[in-house]
């Protein structure tokens, strides 16, 4: 399938036609070139705001080829916008990793950097190295933000840590999206974080207290807040499908965000991998620390997450797609992504009738097509 990238062209799908000019979607539908993909339904490209790697590459690295491998792998699965998530590490290591990632942010290959640590709870460290966890200080925060020159777009914080609420306010003032996660906080501490501008829950249910009817933990309060976006790892392993279904019904269409939390093994064979400094064993696609119980990210891809939400959690496909497109765009204030309206980046995926992605258009360039 070919389209001249210089002149406007039409991508004609089953559910809609998208007009593309250069790297943008245009309102001008008067193009002479039409690419017929009427076997496919067209939706915006996916936005994955929580991803550690894939295709054998990790973002916690100083090797740019690993970063490129991860971006390339996920893009082929329909993720046209990807955030690089970093696990906890000493400040100097984080700065080296940030410096490796920054050229990819500058060239818009990445939408930004997500610091998932180190300001998280040792009780809910998950696969983060417990020796790297600490409370936030103004100096460290300033050093990291300064080194990244605007590339840090999201930070996960445990609100109960000393200094965390001040750090949240400082991050929000610097236009960084603050997520609550890897936390032992109670509802009052969650509320204090939201009052200071926290607006996302990092992989809800994972690495935080569970929900008990007399001891609810932070989640029921957070799920009920209209201003808070809820990340969900929709692989059926991190959260039971019944809980995903209940959660999606509770939060409605506009606040759920599908994330992969994928690590290097996504798209690769079972075996031994690393997540930051931690050794990870992947068996039957499930990534765990060598304690054989702690989940260590996933091998999920966004197309599979969307398919899982629609097939196993009974969300209509179009709604599952909003969890992977419009909602993360809103959470991260990405103004030109997440929809197929005129003026948006020409990032498009095409689904076949089984819910499999058969077409990926990235910035107006057709990458994958079996249509
Ligand atoms: Zn993660």
Short mmCIF file of C-alpha atoms in Angstrom, two decimals, residues 17 33 44 69 73 99 178 190 193 237 252 254 291 368-369:
data_model
loop_
_atom_site.label_atom_id
_atom_site.label_comp_id
_atom_site.label_asym_id
_atom_site.label_seq_id
_atom_site.Cartn_x
_atom_site.Cartn_y
_atom_site.Cartn_z
CA UNK A 17 -12.48 7.99 6.16
CA UNK A 33 -5.47 9.43 -3.80
CA UNK A 44 -6.43 6.98 16.72
CA UNK A 69 14.29 -1.17 19.88
CA UNK A 73 8.52 -2.84 18.80
CA UNK A 99 20.28 12.08 29.15
CA UNK A 178 1.71 13.61 39.29
CA UNK A 190 -4.69 10.38 48.96
CA UNK A 193 -2.21 14.55 47.29
CA UNK A 237 -2.88 -11.18 35.33
CA UNK A 252 -17.15 5.67 33.32
CA UNK A 254 -13.48 9.36 30.43
CA UNK A 291 10.96 -14.70 44.45
CA UNK A 368 2.33 -1.73 9.02
CA UNK A 369 -0.38 -2.95 6.78
#
